[in-house]
PDB file of C-alpha atoms in Angstrom:
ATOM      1  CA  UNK S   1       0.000   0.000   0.000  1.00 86.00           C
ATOM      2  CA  UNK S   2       1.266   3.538  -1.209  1.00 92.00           C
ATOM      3  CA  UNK S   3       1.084   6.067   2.081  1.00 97.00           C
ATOM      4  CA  UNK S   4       0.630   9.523   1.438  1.00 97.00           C
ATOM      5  CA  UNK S   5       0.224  12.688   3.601  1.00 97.00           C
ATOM      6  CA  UNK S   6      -2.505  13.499   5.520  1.00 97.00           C
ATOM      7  CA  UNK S   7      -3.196  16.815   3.736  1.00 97.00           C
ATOM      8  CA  UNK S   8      -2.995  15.191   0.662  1.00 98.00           C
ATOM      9  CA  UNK S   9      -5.610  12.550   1.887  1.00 98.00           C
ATOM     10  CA  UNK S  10      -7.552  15.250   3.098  1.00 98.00           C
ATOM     11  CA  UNK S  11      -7.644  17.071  -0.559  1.00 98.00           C
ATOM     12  CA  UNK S  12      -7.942  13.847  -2.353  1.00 97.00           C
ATOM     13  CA  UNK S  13     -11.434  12.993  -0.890  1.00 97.00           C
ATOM     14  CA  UNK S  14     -12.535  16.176   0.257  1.00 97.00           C
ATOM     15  CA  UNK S  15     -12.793  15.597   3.820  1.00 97.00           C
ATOM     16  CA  UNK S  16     -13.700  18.863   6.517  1.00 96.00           C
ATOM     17  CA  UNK S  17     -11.096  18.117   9.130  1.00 95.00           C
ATOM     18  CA  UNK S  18      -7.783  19.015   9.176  1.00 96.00           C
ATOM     19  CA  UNK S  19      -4.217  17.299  10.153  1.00 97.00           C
ATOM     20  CA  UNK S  20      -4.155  18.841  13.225  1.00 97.00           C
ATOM     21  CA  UNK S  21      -7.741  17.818  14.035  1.00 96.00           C
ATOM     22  CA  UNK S  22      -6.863  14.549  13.163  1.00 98.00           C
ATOM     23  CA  UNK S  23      -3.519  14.002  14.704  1.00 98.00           C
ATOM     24  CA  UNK S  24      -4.924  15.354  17.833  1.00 97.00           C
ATOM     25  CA  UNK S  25      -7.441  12.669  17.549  1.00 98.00           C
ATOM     26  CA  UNK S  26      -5.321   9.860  17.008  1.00 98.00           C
ATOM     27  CA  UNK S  27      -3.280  11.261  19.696  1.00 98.00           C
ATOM     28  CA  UNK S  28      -6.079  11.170  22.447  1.00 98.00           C
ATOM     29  CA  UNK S  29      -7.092   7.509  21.374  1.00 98.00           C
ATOM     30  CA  UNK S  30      -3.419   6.161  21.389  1.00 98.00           C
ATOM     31  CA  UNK S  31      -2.643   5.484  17.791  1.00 98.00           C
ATOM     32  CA  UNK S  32      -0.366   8.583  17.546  1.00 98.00           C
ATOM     33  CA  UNK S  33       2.219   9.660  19.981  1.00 98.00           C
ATOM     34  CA  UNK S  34       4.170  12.630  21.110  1.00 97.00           C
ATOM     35  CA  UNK S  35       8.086  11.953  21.300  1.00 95.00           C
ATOM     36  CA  UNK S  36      10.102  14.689  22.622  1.00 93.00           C
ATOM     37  CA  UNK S  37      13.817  14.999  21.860  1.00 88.00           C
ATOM     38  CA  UNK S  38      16.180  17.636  22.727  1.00 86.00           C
ATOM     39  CA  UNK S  39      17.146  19.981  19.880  1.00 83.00           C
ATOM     40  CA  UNK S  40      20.133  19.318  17.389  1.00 78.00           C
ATOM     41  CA  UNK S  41      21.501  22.765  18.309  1.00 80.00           C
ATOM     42  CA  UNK S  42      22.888  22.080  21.765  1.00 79.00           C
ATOM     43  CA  UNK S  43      20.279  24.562  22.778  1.00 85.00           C
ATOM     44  CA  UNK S  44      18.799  22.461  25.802  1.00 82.00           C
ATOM     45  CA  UNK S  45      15.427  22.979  24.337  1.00 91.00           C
ATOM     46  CA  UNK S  46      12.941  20.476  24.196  1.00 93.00           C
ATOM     47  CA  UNK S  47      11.178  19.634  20.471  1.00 90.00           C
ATOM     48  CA  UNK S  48       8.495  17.193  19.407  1.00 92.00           C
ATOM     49  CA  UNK S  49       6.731  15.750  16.765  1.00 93.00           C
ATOM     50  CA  UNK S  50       4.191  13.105  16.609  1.00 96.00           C
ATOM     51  CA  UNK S  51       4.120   9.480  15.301  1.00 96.00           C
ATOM     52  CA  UNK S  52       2.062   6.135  14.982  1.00 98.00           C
ATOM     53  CA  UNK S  53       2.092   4.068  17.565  1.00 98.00           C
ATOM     54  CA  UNK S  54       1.655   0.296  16.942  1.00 98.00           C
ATOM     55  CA  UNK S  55      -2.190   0.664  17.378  1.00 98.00           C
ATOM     56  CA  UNK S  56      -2.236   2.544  14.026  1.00 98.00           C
ATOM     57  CA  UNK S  57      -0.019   0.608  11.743  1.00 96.00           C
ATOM     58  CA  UNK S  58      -3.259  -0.641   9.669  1.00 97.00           C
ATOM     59  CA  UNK S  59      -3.738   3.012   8.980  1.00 98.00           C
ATOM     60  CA  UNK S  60       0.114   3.950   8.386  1.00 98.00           C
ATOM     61  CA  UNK S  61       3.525   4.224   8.964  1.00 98.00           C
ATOM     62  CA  UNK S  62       6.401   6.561  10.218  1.00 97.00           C
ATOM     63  CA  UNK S  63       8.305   7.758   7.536  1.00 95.00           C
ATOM     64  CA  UNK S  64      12.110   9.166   8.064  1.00 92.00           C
ATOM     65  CA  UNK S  65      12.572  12.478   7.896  1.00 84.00           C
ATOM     66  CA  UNK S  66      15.239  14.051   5.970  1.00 81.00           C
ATOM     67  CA  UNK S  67      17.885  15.852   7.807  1.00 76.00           C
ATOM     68  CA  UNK S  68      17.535  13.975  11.178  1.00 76.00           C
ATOM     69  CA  UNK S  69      17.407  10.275  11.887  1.00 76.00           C
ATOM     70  CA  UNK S  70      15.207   9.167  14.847  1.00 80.00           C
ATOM     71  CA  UNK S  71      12.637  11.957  13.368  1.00 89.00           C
ATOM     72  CA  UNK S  72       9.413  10.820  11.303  1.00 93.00           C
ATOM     73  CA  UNK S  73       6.749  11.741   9.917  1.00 94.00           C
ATOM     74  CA  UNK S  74       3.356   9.941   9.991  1.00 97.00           C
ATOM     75  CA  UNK S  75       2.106   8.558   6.280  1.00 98.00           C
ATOM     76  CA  UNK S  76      -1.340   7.004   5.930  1.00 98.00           C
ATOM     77  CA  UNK S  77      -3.231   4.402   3.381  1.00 98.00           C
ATOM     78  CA  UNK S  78      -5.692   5.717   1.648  1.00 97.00           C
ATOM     79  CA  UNK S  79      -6.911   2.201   1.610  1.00 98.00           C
ATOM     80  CA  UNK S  80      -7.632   2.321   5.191  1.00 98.00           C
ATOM     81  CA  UNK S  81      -8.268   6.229   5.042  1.00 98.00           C
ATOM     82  CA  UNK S  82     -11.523   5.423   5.828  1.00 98.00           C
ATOM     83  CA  UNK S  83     -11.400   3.401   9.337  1.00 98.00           C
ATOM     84  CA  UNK S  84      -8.556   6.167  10.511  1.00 98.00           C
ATOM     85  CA  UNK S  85     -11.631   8.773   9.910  1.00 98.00           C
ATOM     86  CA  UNK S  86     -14.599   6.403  11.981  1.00 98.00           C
ATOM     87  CA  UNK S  87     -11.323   6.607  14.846  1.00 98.00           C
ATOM     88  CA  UNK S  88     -11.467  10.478  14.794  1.00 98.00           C
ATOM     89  CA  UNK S  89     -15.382  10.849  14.493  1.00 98.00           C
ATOM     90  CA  UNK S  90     -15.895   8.290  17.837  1.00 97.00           C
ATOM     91  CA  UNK S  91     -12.899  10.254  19.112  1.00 97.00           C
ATOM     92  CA  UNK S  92     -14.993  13.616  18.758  1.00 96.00           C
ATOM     93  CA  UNK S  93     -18.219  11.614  19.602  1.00 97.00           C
ATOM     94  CA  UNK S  94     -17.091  11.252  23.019  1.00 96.00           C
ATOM     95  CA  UNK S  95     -16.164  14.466  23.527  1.00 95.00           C
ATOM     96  CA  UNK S  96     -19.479  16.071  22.390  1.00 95.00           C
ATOM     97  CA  UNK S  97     -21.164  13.457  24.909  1.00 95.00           C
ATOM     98  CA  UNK S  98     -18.857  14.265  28.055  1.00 93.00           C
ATOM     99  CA  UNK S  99     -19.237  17.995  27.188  1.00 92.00           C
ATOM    100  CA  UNK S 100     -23.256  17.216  27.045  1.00 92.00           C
ATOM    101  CA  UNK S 101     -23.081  15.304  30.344  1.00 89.00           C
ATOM    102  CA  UNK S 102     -21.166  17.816  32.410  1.00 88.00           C
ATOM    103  CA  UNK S 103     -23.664  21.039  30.861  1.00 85.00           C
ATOM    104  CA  UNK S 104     -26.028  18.648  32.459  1.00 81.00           C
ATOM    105  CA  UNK S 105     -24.982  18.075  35.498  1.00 78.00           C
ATOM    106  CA  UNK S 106     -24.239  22.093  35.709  1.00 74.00           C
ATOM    107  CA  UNK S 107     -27.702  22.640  34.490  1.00 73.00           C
ATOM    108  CA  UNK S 108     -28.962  20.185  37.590  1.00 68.00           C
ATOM    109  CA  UNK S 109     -27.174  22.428  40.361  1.00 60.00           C
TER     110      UNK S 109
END
């Protein structure tokens, strides 16, 4: 299977969300992961970027990234584009519904 970019995935069917929405998303439900690394400068500053965890590698993989070699960058299927969208949308879904249940029990005070 050929991976591709989010944004390109995003283009190519025409979907609302964006990468960030997404990532974030994949993030919360444990098929993406924030790894931090200290920067290349000898700064002492801490960077990140996300990647796949093992959870996700139906729905992609971690590319290398030029210029540094533990760095990667998340590629997806568009084969499978489809299930890593149902992951976001439940993702969202129970947000909406724990927002809706704690309005409620303000609402009940």
């Amino acid at each position: 299977m050929q991976a591709k970019t989010l944004k390109s995935l995003i283009a190519d069917h025409g979907v609302s969300f964006d990468a960030a929405t997404i990532m974030n998303a994949l993030v919360k439900t444990g098929h993406a992961e924030v790894f931090q690394y200290p920067s290349t400068t000898g700064s002492g500053v801490m960077k990140s970027f996300k990647r796949l965890t093992d959870q996700a590698e139906h729905l992609g993989v971690n590319k290398a990234s030029m210029g540094h070699p533990f760095k990667t960058e998340p590629k997806f299927y568009a084969e499978t584009f489809a299930d890593l969208l149902n992951v976001v949308v439940c993702q969202l879904h129970e947000e909406t519904a724990a927002l809706a249940a704690a309005r409620e029990g303000l609402e009940a005070v």
